Tab-separated table of C-alpha atoms in Angstrom:
chain	number	residue	atom	x	y	z
A	242	MET	CA	0.000	0.000	0.000
A	243	LEU	CA	2.586	2.580	1.138
A	244	VAL	CA	6.236	2.096	0.228
A	245	VAL	CA	8.772	4.733	1.269
A	246	GLU	CA	12.250	4.193	-0.150
A	247	ASN	CA	15.427	6.124	0.670
A	248	VAL	CA	13.627	9.385	1.446
A	249	THR	CA	15.832	12.293	2.471
A	250	VAL	CA	14.581	15.675	3.705
A	251	THR	CA	17.145	18.450	4.087
A	252	TYR	CA	17.208	21.905	5.616
A	253	GLY	CA	20.261	23.437	3.987
A	254	PRO	CA	23.161	21.118	4.832
A	255	PHE	CA	21.226	19.400	7.643
A	256	LYS	CA	19.536	16.078	6.887
A	257	ALA	CA	16.414	15.900	9.052
A	258	VAL	CA	15.560	12.578	7.378
A	259	ASP	CA	18.397	10.552	5.893
A	260	GLN	CA	17.657	7.718	3.427
A	261	ALA	CA	14.618	6.495	5.384
A	262	SER	CA	12.632	3.518	4.123
A	263	LEU	CA	9.478	1.848	5.441
A	264	ARG	CA	6.472	-0.135	4.252
A	265	VAL	CA	2.845	-0.314	5.348
A	266	ASP	CA	0.625	-3.020	3.883
A	267	ALA	CA	-3.151	-2.777	3.548
A	268	GLY	CA	-4.917	-2.997	6.902
A	269	GLU	CA	-1.633	-3.098	8.820
A	270	THR	CA	-0.774	-1.118	11.953
A	271	ILE	CA	2.847	0.034	11.966
A	272	GLY	CA	4.652	1.932	14.717
A	273	LEU	CA	7.342	4.578	14.232
A	274	ALA	CA	9.359	5.416	17.344
A	275	GLY	CA	12.415	7.468	18.229
A	276	THR	CA	13.625	10.138	20.598
A	277	ASN	CA	12.805	13.830	20.114
A	278	GLY	CA	14.474	15.169	16.988
A	279	ALA	CA	14.894	11.728	15.426
A	280	GLY	CA	13.048	12.812	12.257
A	281	LYS	CA	9.732	11.020	12.737
A	282	THR	CA	7.391	13.968	12.260
A	283	THR	CA	9.484	15.317	9.380
A	284	LEU	CA	9.183	11.956	7.623
A	285	PHE	CA	5.424	12.057	8.266
A	286	ALA	CA	5.218	15.505	6.698
A	287	ALA	CA	7.117	14.303	3.628
A	288	ILE	CA	4.809	11.309	3.218
A	289	ALA	CA	1.679	13.459	3.600
A	290	GLY	CA	3.000	16.196	1.299
A	291	GLN	CA	3.513	19.031	3.771
A	292	LEU	CA	7.292	18.967	3.179
A	293	PRO	CA	9.159	18.153	-0.036
A	294	ALA	CA	11.478	15.159	-0.062
A	295	THR	CA	14.916	16.028	-1.407
A	296	THR	CA	15.490	12.522	-2.741
A	297	GLY	CA	13.782	9.148	-2.627
A	298	SER	CA	10.500	7.550	-3.634
A	299	ILE	CA	7.036	7.389	-2.054
A	300	LEU	CA	4.627	4.935	-3.646
A	301	PHE	CA	0.986	4.799	-2.577
A	302	GLN	CA	-1.269	2.136	-4.058
A	303	GLY	CA	1.493	1.467	-6.570
A	304	ARG	CA	1.686	5.076	-7.776
A	305	GLN	CA	4.442	7.619	-7.266
A	306	ILE	CA	3.073	10.505	-5.184
A	307	LEU	CA	6.195	12.643	-4.788
A	308	GLY	CA	5.349	16.141	-5.932
A	309	GLN	CA	1.620	15.721	-5.371
A	310	PRO	CA	-0.007	18.291	-3.070
A	311	THR	CA	-1.403	17.225	0.283
A	312	TYR	CA	-5.047	17.497	-0.782
A	313	ARG	CA	-4.477	15.167	-3.723
A	314	ARG	CA	-2.828	12.553	-1.519
A	315	ALA	CA	-5.731	12.853	0.924
A	316	GLY	CA	-8.179	12.464	-1.952
A	317	GLN	CA	-6.520	9.151	-2.799
A	318	GLY	CA	-6.953	7.929	0.779
A	319	LEU	CA	-3.684	8.949	2.475
A	320	CYS	CA	-4.565	11.182	5.420
A	321	ARG	CA	-2.854	12.324	8.604
A	322	THR	CA	-3.543	13.770	12.023
A	323	PHE	CA	-1.335	16.218	13.907
A	324	GLN	CA	0.211	16.123	17.363
A	325	VAL	CA	-1.613	19.367	18.155
A	326	PRO	CA	-5.195	19.099	16.803
A	327	ARG	CA	-6.192	21.696	14.218
A	328	GLU	CA	-9.903	22.047	14.825
A	329	PHE	CA	-12.055	25.049	13.948
A	330	GLY	CA	-12.765	26.297	17.454
A	331	ARG	CA	-15.708	28.523	16.516
A	332	LEU	CA	-17.546	25.727	14.715
A	333	THR	CA	-19.443	22.912	16.369
A	334	VAL	CA	-18.080	19.395	16.360
A	335	LEU	CA	-20.570	18.418	13.640
A	336	GLU	CA	-19.670	21.446	11.542
A	337	ASN	CA	-15.985	20.541	11.822
A	338	LEU	CA	-16.756	17.152	10.307
A	339	LEU	CA	-18.868	18.588	7.497
A	340	VAL	CA	-16.108	21.017	6.560
A	341	ALA	CA	-13.672	18.097	6.389
A	342	ALA	CA	-15.930	15.999	4.157
A	343	GLN	CA	-15.487	15.759	0.418
A	344	ASP	CA	-18.200	14.861	-2.035
A	345	GLU	CA	-17.688	12.617	-5.061
A	346	ARG	CA	-16.430	15.574	-7.115
A	347	GLN	CA	-13.886	16.479	-4.389
A	348	GLU	CA	-15.710	19.674	-3.493
A	349	ASN	CA	-15.470	20.902	0.062
A	350	MET	CA	-18.732	20.714	1.957
A	351	LEU	CA	-18.391	24.418	2.729
A	352	THR	CA	-19.823	25.043	-0.742
A	353	ALA	CA	-23.086	23.560	0.501
A	354	TRP	CA	-23.347	26.201	3.201
A	355	LEU	CA	-22.750	28.919	0.628
A	356	GLY	CA	-25.912	28.014	-1.241
A	357	ARG	CA	-24.685	25.611	-3.895
A	358	ARG	CA	-27.735	24.123	-5.621
A	359	GLY	CA	-28.180	20.393	-5.428
A	360	MET	CA	-26.105	20.045	-2.277
A	361	ARG	CA	-28.884	19.567	0.275
A	362	GLU	CA	-29.027	15.811	-0.153
A	363	THR	CA	-25.248	15.634	0.096
A	364	VAL	CA	-25.324	17.597	3.348
A	365	ALA	CA	-27.914	15.200	4.765
A	366	SER	CA	-25.841	12.202	3.686
A	367	ARG	CA	-22.660	13.650	5.165
A	368	THR	CA	-24.480	14.480	8.391
A	369	ARG	CA	-25.509	10.839	8.722
A	370	GLN	CA	-21.909	9.818	8.013
A	371	ALA	CA	-20.641	12.257	10.651
A	372	ASP	CA	-23.121	11.017	13.248
A	373	GLY	CA	-22.003	7.440	12.630
A	374	ILE	CA	-18.348	8.381	13.100
A	375	LEU	CA	-19.039	10.356	16.275
A	376	ASP	CA	-20.967	7.406	17.676
A	377	MET	CA	-18.163	4.987	16.785
A	378	LEU	CA	-15.604	7.221	18.509
A	379	GLY	CA	-17.795	7.651	21.576
A	380	ILE	CA	-18.143	11.430	21.330
A	381	SER	CA	-21.665	11.816	19.952
A	382	HIS	CA	-22.606	13.634	23.178
A	383	VAL	CA	-20.419	16.608	22.164
A	384	ARG	CA	-21.859	16.806	18.628
A	385	ASP	CA	-23.321	20.280	19.064
A	386	LEU	CA	-20.634	21.798	21.284
A	387	LEU	CA	-18.122	24.268	19.926
A	388	ALA	CA	-14.819	22.540	19.235
A	389	SER	CA	-13.121	25.058	21.529
A	390	GLN	CA	-15.105	23.613	24.453
A	391	LEU	CA	-13.656	20.110	24.120
A	392	SER	CA	-11.037	18.537	26.356
A	393	GLY	CA	-7.621	17.657	24.961
A	394	GLY	CA	-8.560	14.008	24.525
A	395	GLN	CA	-11.846	14.909	22.833
A	396	LYS	CA	-9.985	17.196	20.422
A	397	LYS	CA	-7.721	14.283	19.498
A	398	LEU	CA	-10.816	12.226	18.685
A	399	LEU	CA	-12.331	15.119	16.734
A	400	GLU	CA	-9.133	15.283	14.677
A	401	LEU	CA	-9.481	11.571	13.944
A	402	ALA	CA	-13.177	11.993	13.113
A	403	ARG	CA	-12.345	14.719	10.589
A	404	VAL	CA	-9.895	12.361	8.897
A	405	LEU	CA	-12.438	9.513	8.849
A	406	MET	CA	-14.884	11.768	6.991
A	407	GLN	CA	-12.463	11.569	4.048
A	408	LYS	CA	-12.786	7.758	3.918
A	409	PRO	CA	-9.055	7.036	4.200
A	410	SER	CA	-7.345	3.762	3.390
A	411	ILE	CA	-4.349	4.730	5.556
A	412	ILE	CA	-4.037	7.218	8.412
A	413	LEU	CA	-0.761	8.702	9.624
A	414	LEU	CA	-1.243	9.342	13.349
A	415	ASP	CA	1.205	11.848	14.850
A	416	GLU	CA	1.522	11.229	18.606
A	417	PRO	CA	-2.177	10.463	19.178
A	418	PHE	CA	-1.613	9.766	22.895
A	419	ALA	CA	0.340	12.948	23.702
A	420	GLY	CA	-1.349	14.832	26.545
A	421	VAL	CA	-4.107	12.220	26.858
A	422	ASN	CA	-4.987	10.638	30.211
A	423	PRO	CA	-4.489	6.867	30.659
A	424	VAL	CA	-8.211	6.052	30.534
A	425	ARG	CA	-8.621	7.887	27.233
A	426	ILE	CA	-5.479	6.180	25.875
A	427	GLY	CA	-7.102	2.796	26.491
A	428	GLU	CA	-10.255	3.928	24.705
A	429	MET	CA	-8.234	5.225	21.756
A	430	MET	CA	-6.311	1.953	21.488
A	431	GLU	CA	-9.629	0.114	21.223
A	432	ILE	CA	-10.702	2.522	18.472
A	433	PHE	CA	-7.491	1.912	16.525
A	434	THR	CA	-8.056	-1.828	16.816
A	435	ARG	CA	-11.559	-1.387	15.368
A	436	LEU	CA	-10.210	0.722	12.504
A	437	LYS	CA	-7.723	-2.024	11.695
A	438	ALA	CA	-10.598	-4.531	11.658
A	439	GLN	CA	-12.302	-2.280	9.084
A	440	GLY	CA	-9.244	-2.579	6.841
A	441	ILE	CA	-7.792	0.873	7.507
A	442	ALA	CA	-4.000	0.884	7.726
A	443	LEU	CA	-2.350	2.952	10.471
A	444	LEU	CA	1.159	4.390	10.706
A	445	ILE	CA	1.614	5.679	14.247
A	446	VAL	CA	4.347	8.011	15.503
A	447	GLU	CA	4.337	7.787	19.275
A	448	HIS	CA	6.531	8.093	22.383
A	449	HIS	CA	4.206	5.773	24.326
A	450	LEU	CA	6.243	2.659	23.568
A	451	GLN	CA	4.034	0.198	25.425
A	452	ALA	CA	1.066	1.313	23.334
A	453	LEU	CA	3.110	0.854	20.160
A	454	ARG	CA	4.203	-2.573	21.343
A	455	SER	CA	0.557	-3.593	21.817
A	456	LEU	CA	-0.852	-2.076	18.632
A	457	SER	CA	1.848	-2.613	16.028
A	458	SER	CA	2.542	-5.678	13.932
A	459	ARG	CA	5.901	-4.136	13.037
A	460	LEU	CA	7.902	-1.291	14.544
A	461	TYR	CA	10.408	1.094	12.985
A	462	VAL	CA	12.802	3.147	15.118
A	463	MET	CA	14.525	6.323	13.918
A	464	ASP	CA	17.598	8.055	15.297
A	465	GLN	CA	19.321	11.129	13.867
A	466	GLY	CA	17.185	10.989	10.740
A	467	LYS	CA	17.881	7.343	9.948
A	468	VAL	CA	15.784	4.205	10.372
A	469	ILE	CA	18.003	2.116	12.655
A	470	ALA	CA	15.748	-0.874	13.357
A	471	GLU	CA	12.636	-2.590	12.015
A	472	GLY	CA	10.722	-5.731	12.904
A	473	ASP	CA	8.695	-7.336	15.661
A	474	PRO	CA	8.072	-4.643	18.326
A	475	ALA	CA	9.351	-6.647	21.300
A	476	THR	CA	12.498	-7.703	19.449
A	477	VAL	CA	13.180	-4.191	18.164
A	478	LEU	CA	12.707	-2.509	21.542
A	479	ASN	CA	15.040	-5.000	23.209
A	480	SER	CA	17.776	-4.644	20.582
A	481	LYS	CA	21.083	-3.064	21.571
A	482	ILE	CA	21.025	-0.435	18.835
A	483	VAL	CA	17.630	0.819	20.002
A	484	GLN	CA	18.594	0.661	23.674
A	485	ASP	CA	21.677	2.732	22.866
A	486	ALA	CA	19.576	5.276	20.948
A	487	TYR	CA	17.471	5.725	24.077
A	488	MET	CA	20.626	6.686	26.013
A	489	GLY	CA	21.381	3.155	27.136
A	490	GLY	CA	18.287	2.860	29.301
A	491	VAL	CA	15.911	-0.073	29.423
A	492	ILE	CA	12.789	0.694	27.397
């Protein structure tokens, strides 16, 4: 599904990502770990199209997507979340989802609110879709609240809900557990397991290593811009090269 080969991202002479390669198969959950500054989020941004890759190849569904803008990658089913959610605080939760939705012609649902003829049925359909997603994520009770009124954990789920409105085949999750309380983390892990059961692939950047160990079928670890280990999560986390990258401590 997603094949990243020898991707490098540079800032002047500095290589933030250095010849990184990884693979995510359909319906697979893959973890991407590393200390702060290892290059994980930069690699995410290159895959999603927010940053240009200096060299390398990114294939999605067998097609080269380097050079494609972010919206086009999302339209093909490659979507991402952000460590800090980017909700529209002055819109309700439902409105946030409708704005995120795309119709069959890839038109933003905002056109419906601006009086586009023939869009009423689409709005009704997307509202039903949004309600189903909110129910699945367990946040239907905040449907009509302003996004600015949500807790940090609820905003993380709203970010995920916005992505799900685009009907992705793979989601890049950037530190989904950051700033989330342990109870909410458990709930989110259950949600990710359900998404996998629906055939949605997940690539998760996360510092919560125990969560990655539980969720991931394979784990990649980055250090100083390079992928230094890949394989079974337990084996990777116990390897000497990864232990050394985490300052010699036991993970």
